[in-house]
Coordinates of C-alpha atoms and ligand atoms in Angstrom, one line a residue:
M1 CA -7.1 -59.4 -65.6
K2 CA -5.0 -56.7 -67.2
Q3 CA -4.3 -53.9 -64.8
V4 CA -5.1 -50.5 -66.2
A5 CA -4.7 -47.2 -64.2
L6 CA -6.1 -43.8 -65.0
V7 CA -4.3 -41.1 -63.0
T8 CA -5.9 -37.7 -63.3
G9 CA -3.5 -34.8 -63.4
S10 CA -0.4 -36.9 -64.0
S11 CA 1.7 -34.6 -66.2
R12 CA 3.5 -33.2 -63.1
G13 CA 4.0 -33.5 -59.4
I14 CA 2.3 -36.2 -57.3
G15 CA 0.3 -37.6 -60.2
R16 CA 3.4 -38.0 -62.4
A17 CA 5.1 -40.0 -59.6
V18 CA 2.0 -42.1 -59.1
A19 CA 1.8 -42.9 -62.8
A20 CA 5.5 -43.8 -62.9
E21 CA 5.2 -46.0 -59.8
L22 CA 2.1 -47.9 -61.1
A23 CA 3.8 -48.4 -64.5
K24 CA 6.8 -49.9 -62.7
E25 CA 4.4 -52.3 -61.0
G26 CA 3.0 -53.4 -64.4
Y27 CA 0.0 -51.2 -64.9
A28 CA -0.9 -49.8 -68.3
V29 CA -1.3 -46.2 -67.5
C30 CA -3.5 -43.4 -68.8
V31 CA -1.8 -40.0 -68.1
N32 CA -4.4 -37.3 -67.9
Y33 CA -3.4 -33.6 -68.1
L34 CA -5.0 -30.2 -68.6
R35 CA -2.4 -27.9 -70.0
H36 CA 1.1 -29.4 -70.0
R37 CA 0.9 -31.7 -73.1
K38 CA 4.7 -31.9 -73.6
A39 CA 5.2 -33.0 -70.0
A40 CA 2.5 -35.7 -70.3
E41 CA 3.8 -36.9 -73.6
A42 CA 7.4 -37.0 -72.2
L43 CA 6.2 -39.2 -69.4
V44 CA 4.3 -41.5 -71.8
S45 CA 7.5 -41.9 -73.9
Q46 CA 9.5 -42.7 -70.8
L47 CA 7.0 -45.4 -69.7
R48 CA 6.9 -46.9 -73.2
A49 CA 10.7 -47.0 -73.3
Q50 CA 10.4 -49.1 -70.1
G51 CA 8.2 -51.5 -72.0
R52 CA 4.9 -50.3 -70.5
E53 CA 1.7 -49.4 -72.2
A54 CA 0.9 -45.7 -71.7
L55 CA -1.3 -43.0 -73.2
A56 CA -1.7 -39.3 -72.6
I57 CA -5.1 -37.8 -72.8
Q58 CA -6.1 -34.1 -72.3
A59 CA -9.3 -33.5 -70.4
D60 CA -10.4 -31.0 -67.8
V61 CA -11.7 -33.2 -65.0
A62 CA -14.3 -30.6 -64.2
D63 CA -15.9 -31.2 -67.5
S64 CA -18.0 -34.4 -67.2
R65 CA -18.3 -34.9 -71.0
A66 CA -14.6 -34.6 -71.5
V67 CA -14.0 -37.1 -68.7
E68 CA -16.5 -39.6 -70.2
E69 CA -14.7 -39.2 -73.6
M70 CA -11.3 -39.7 -71.9
V71 CA -12.4 -42.9 -70.2
R72 CA -14.0 -44.2 -73.5
Q73 CA -10.7 -43.6 -75.3
A74 CA -8.5 -45.0 -72.5
E75 CA -10.7 -48.2 -72.3
S76 CA -10.7 -48.6 -76.1
D77 CA -6.9 -48.2 -76.3
L78 CA -5.7 -49.8 -73.0
G79 CA -8.7 -51.9 -71.7
P80 CA -11.1 -51.4 -68.8
V81 CA -9.8 -49.1 -66.1
T82 CA -9.2 -51.3 -63.0
L83 CA -7.6 -48.5 -60.9
L84 CA -8.7 -44.8 -60.8
V85 CA -6.4 -42.3 -59.0
N86 CA -8.3 -39.0 -58.5
N87 CA -5.3 -36.7 -58.2
A88 CA -5.9 -33.6 -60.3
G89 CA -6.3 -30.6 -58.1
I90 CA -5.7 -26.9 -57.8
S91 CA -5.1 -24.6 -54.8
W92 CA -5.6 -20.9 -54.1
Q93 CA -4.4 -18.9 -51.1
G94 CA -6.3 -15.8 -49.9
L95 CA -8.8 -14.6 -47.3
F96 CA -12.2 -16.2 -47.3
Q97 CA -13.7 -12.8 -47.9
D98 CA -11.6 -12.2 -51.0
T99 CA -12.5 -15.6 -52.6
D100 CA -14.7 -14.6 -55.5
D101 CA -17.5 -16.9 -56.9
E102 CA -15.4 -17.9 -59.9
T103 CA -12.4 -19.0 -57.7
W104 CA -14.7 -20.9 -55.2
D105 CA -16.6 -22.7 -57.9
R106 CA -13.5 -23.6 -59.9
I107 CA -11.7 -25.1 -56.8
L108 CA -14.8 -27.3 -56.0
A109 CA -15.4 -28.1 -59.7
V110 CA -11.8 -29.5 -60.2
N111 CA -11.0 -30.9 -56.7
L112 CA -14.4 -32.4 -55.8
T113 CA -16.6 -32.7 -58.9
G114 CA -13.6 -33.8 -61.0
A115 CA -13.2 -36.8 -58.7
R116 CA -17.0 -37.5 -59.0
N117 CA -16.8 -37.2 -62.8
A118 CA -14.0 -39.6 -63.1
A119 CA -15.4 -42.1 -60.6
R120 CA -18.8 -42.1 -62.4
A121 CA -17.2 -42.6 -65.8
V122 CA -15.1 -45.7 -64.7
L123 CA -17.7 -47.3 -62.5
P124 CA -19.9 -49.0 -65.1
R125 CA -17.1 -51.3 -66.1
M126 CA -15.8 -51.9 -62.5
I127 CA -19.3 -52.7 -61.3
S128 CA -20.0 -55.1 -64.1
E129 CA -16.6 -56.8 -63.5
K130 CA -17.3 -56.7 -59.7
T131 CA -13.7 -55.5 -59.1
G132 CA -11.8 -52.3 -59.1
C133 CA -10.1 -49.7 -56.9
I134 CA -10.3 -46.0 -56.5
V135 CA -7.7 -43.9 -54.6
N136 CA -8.5 -40.3 -54.0
I137 CA -6.0 -37.6 -53.2
S138 CA -7.2 -35.5 -50.3
S139 CA -4.9 -33.4 -48.1
M140 CA -4.1 -33.0 -44.5
W141 CA -6.0 -29.7 -44.9
G142 CA -9.1 -31.8 -45.4
L143 CA -8.6 -33.2 -41.9
R144 CA -7.9 -29.9 -40.1
G145 CA -8.6 -26.2 -40.7
A146 CA -6.5 -24.2 -43.1
S147 CA -6.6 -20.4 -42.7
C148 CA -6.6 -18.6 -46.1
E149 CA -7.4 -21.9 -47.9
V150 CA -11.0 -22.3 -47.0
A151 CA -12.2 -23.4 -50.4
Y152 CA -9.3 -25.8 -50.9
A153 CA -9.8 -27.3 -47.4
C154 CA -13.6 -27.7 -48.0
S155 CA -12.9 -29.5 -51.3
K156 CA -10.4 -31.8 -49.6
A157 CA -12.7 -32.5 -46.6
A158 CA -15.4 -33.4 -49.1
I159 CA -13.0 -35.8 -50.8
I160 CA -12.9 -37.7 -47.5
G161 CA -16.7 -37.7 -47.4
L162 CA -16.8 -39.0 -51.0
T163 CA -14.3 -41.7 -50.1
R164 CA -16.2 -43.0 -47.1
S165 CA -19.6 -42.9 -48.7
L166 CA -18.6 -44.4 -52.0
A167 CA -16.6 -47.1 -50.1
L168 CA -19.9 -48.2 -48.4
E169 CA -21.9 -48.0 -51.6
L170 CA -19.4 -49.9 -53.7
A171 CA -18.2 -52.6 -51.2
P172 CA -21.0 -55.0 -52.3
S173 CA -19.6 -54.7 -55.8
G174 CA -16.1 -55.7 -54.7
I175 CA -14.7 -52.2 -55.3
R176 CA -12.5 -50.6 -52.7
V177 CA -12.3 -46.8 -52.3
N178 CA -9.6 -45.2 -50.1
C179 CA -7.8 -41.9 -49.9
V180 CA -4.4 -40.5 -49.2
A181 CA -4.1 -37.2 -47.3
P182 CA -0.6 -35.8 -48.1
G183 CA 1.2 -33.2 -46.0
C184 CA 3.5 -30.7 -47.6
I185 CA 5.0 -32.2 -50.8
E186 CA 7.7 -30.8 -52.9
T187 CA 5.8 -29.9 -56.1
D188 CA 4.9 -26.8 -58.1
M189 CA 1.9 -26.4 -55.8
V190 CA 4.2 -25.8 -52.9
R191 CA 7.0 -24.1 -54.8
V192 CA 4.7 -21.2 -55.7
L193 CA 4.5 -20.3 -52.0
G194 CA 8.1 -19.2 -52.0
R195 CA 11.3 -20.1 -50.2
E196 CA 10.3 -18.6 -46.8
T197 CA 7.0 -20.4 -46.6
R198 CA 8.7 -23.6 -47.7
D199 CA 11.3 -23.4 -45.0
M200 CA 8.5 -22.7 -42.4
L201 CA 6.7 -25.8 -43.6
V202 CA 9.8 -27.9 -43.3
A203 CA 10.3 -26.6 -39.8
E204 CA 6.7 -27.5 -38.9
T205 CA 7.0 -31.0 -40.2
P206 CA 8.2 -33.4 -37.4
L207 CA 10.2 -35.5 -39.8
G208 CA 12.1 -32.4 -40.8
R209 CA 11.6 -32.4 -44.6
L210 CA 8.9 -31.9 -47.2
G211 CA 7.5 -35.1 -48.7
T212 CA 8.5 -36.2 -52.2
P213 CA 5.9 -37.1 -54.9
E214 CA 7.3 -40.6 -54.6
D215 CA 6.3 -40.7 -50.9
I216 CA 2.7 -40.3 -52.0
A217 CA 3.1 -42.6 -54.9
H218 CA 4.1 -45.4 -52.5
A219 CA 1.1 -44.8 -50.3
V220 CA -1.2 -44.9 -53.4
S221 CA 0.5 -48.0 -54.6
F222 CA -0.1 -49.7 -51.2
L223 CA -3.8 -48.8 -51.1
A224 CA -4.2 -50.1 -54.6
S225 CA -2.4 -53.4 -53.9
E226 CA -3.6 -56.8 -52.7
K227 CA -1.8 -56.0 -49.4
A228 CA -4.6 -53.5 -48.7
S229 CA -7.4 -55.9 -49.8
F230 CA -9.3 -55.5 -46.5
L231 CA -9.0 -51.7 -46.5
T232 CA -11.8 -49.6 -47.7
G233 CA -13.1 -46.1 -46.8
Q234 CA -9.8 -45.2 -45.2
V235 CA -7.7 -42.1 -45.0
L236 CA -4.0 -42.7 -45.1
T237 CA -2.2 -39.5 -43.9
A238 CA 1.3 -39.2 -45.4
D239 CA 2.5 -35.9 -43.9
G240 CA 5.8 -36.5 -42.0
G241 CA 3.8 -36.2 -38.7
F242 CA 2.5 -32.7 -39.5
I243 CA -1.0 -33.2 -38.0
V244 CA -0.3 -35.9 -35.5
Ligands
NAP1 P1 0.7 -29.8 -59.2 O1 2.2 -30.0 -59.2 O2 0.2 -28.4 -59.3 O3 0.1 -30.7 -60.4 C1 -1.3 -30.6 -60.7 C2 -1.6 -31.6 -61.7 O4 -3.0 -31.6 -61.9 C3 -1.0 -31.3 -63.1 O5 -0.7 -32.5 -63.7 C4 -2.1 -30.6 -63.8 O6 -2.1 -30.7 -65.2 C5 -3.3 -31.3 -63.2 N1 -4.6 -30.6 -63.3 C6 -4.9 -29.4 -62.7 N2 -6.2 -29.1 -63.0 C7 -6.7 -30.0 -63.8 C8 -7.9 -30.2 -64.4 N3 -8.9 -29.4 -64.3 N4 -8.1 -31.4 -65.2 C9 -7.1 -32.3 -65.3 N5 -5.9 -32.1 -64.7 C10 -5.7 -31.0 -64.0 O7 0.0 -30.4 -57.9 P2 0.5 -31.5 -56.9 O8 1.2 -30.8 -55.8 O9 1.1 -32.6 -57.6 O10 -0.9 -32.0 -56.4 C11 -1.6 -33.2 -56.8 C12 -2.7 -33.5 -55.9 O11 -2.2 -33.6 -54.5 C13 -3.8 -32.3 -55.8 O12 -5.1 -32.9 -55.7 C14 -3.4 -31.6 -54.5 O13 -4.5 -30.9 -54.0 C15 -2.9 -32.7 -53.7 N6 -2.1 -32.3 -52.6 C16 -0.9 -31.7 -52.8 C17 -0.1 -31.4 -51.7 C18 1.3 -30.7 -51.9 O14 1.9 -30.3 -50.9 N7 1.8 -30.6 -53.1 C19 -0.5 -31.6 -50.4 C20 -1.7 -32.2 -50.2 C21 -2.5 -32.6 -51.3 P3 -1.2 -29.7 -66.1 O15 0.2 -30.1 -65.9 O16 -1.6 -30.0 -67.5 O17 -1.6 -28.3 -65.7

């Protein structure tokens, strides 16, 4: 069966590295983005130049209709999605008391409901084929508390709940659902925190460096592979030892 991956939020950062890694492994890849069209199209051109099928589609994962339309277009152009990587995510730093309704709702809508929307849209084909794989991107902050990132940490803990419950519900259909919980990874999301915070995070990471987007791409690729065929409902923490 043709391998087709949909990677949400793959114009930049971790998602971009995941899309590139999966293409290298032979997947046709749908590159989803929200705002950075040029970056998404540049990645698609790069993957096509390497002889892979790729397609960029704009959709806000928080918008269930837009996600359904994206999956319809991806399936008509590339074929049924066999691997969904729920990566699109946003973060926000601030006191719990200063988190207004709009910020709270948006973080949960993108980070949690976005993953639900994409899973729900790809599942009809996966269930009818009785095969498929979903890899969700959580965070180490979904496994432990994160001061000044309460909404983000809640959304990432919920992704772990989504992973475990969906894994049980979909196992009889031959669909595996796992998640990766990254530590501090060198992307725009961490760069905005500034040099001082970055250095502090490096110092707190036992392996003495920030992770690269490729470190996470390798974890995703493993969970999606046949080598992980007996793994479902699992959380693979890739954090340089941060929360050990
Ligand atoms: P990033 O560099 O900020 O990139 C975010 C990506 O998500 C971009 O491609 C962005 O698209 C896309 N995106 C954002 N909102 C979206 C929406 N509503 N609909 C569709 N796409 C959307 O972030 P990152 O560091 O690579 O993070 C990727 C994932 O890893 C997130 O779920 C994040 O929570 C998780 N994570 C990151 C770290 C870390 O240290 N970096 C640690 C743990 C977990 P545009 O380019 O179009 O804006």
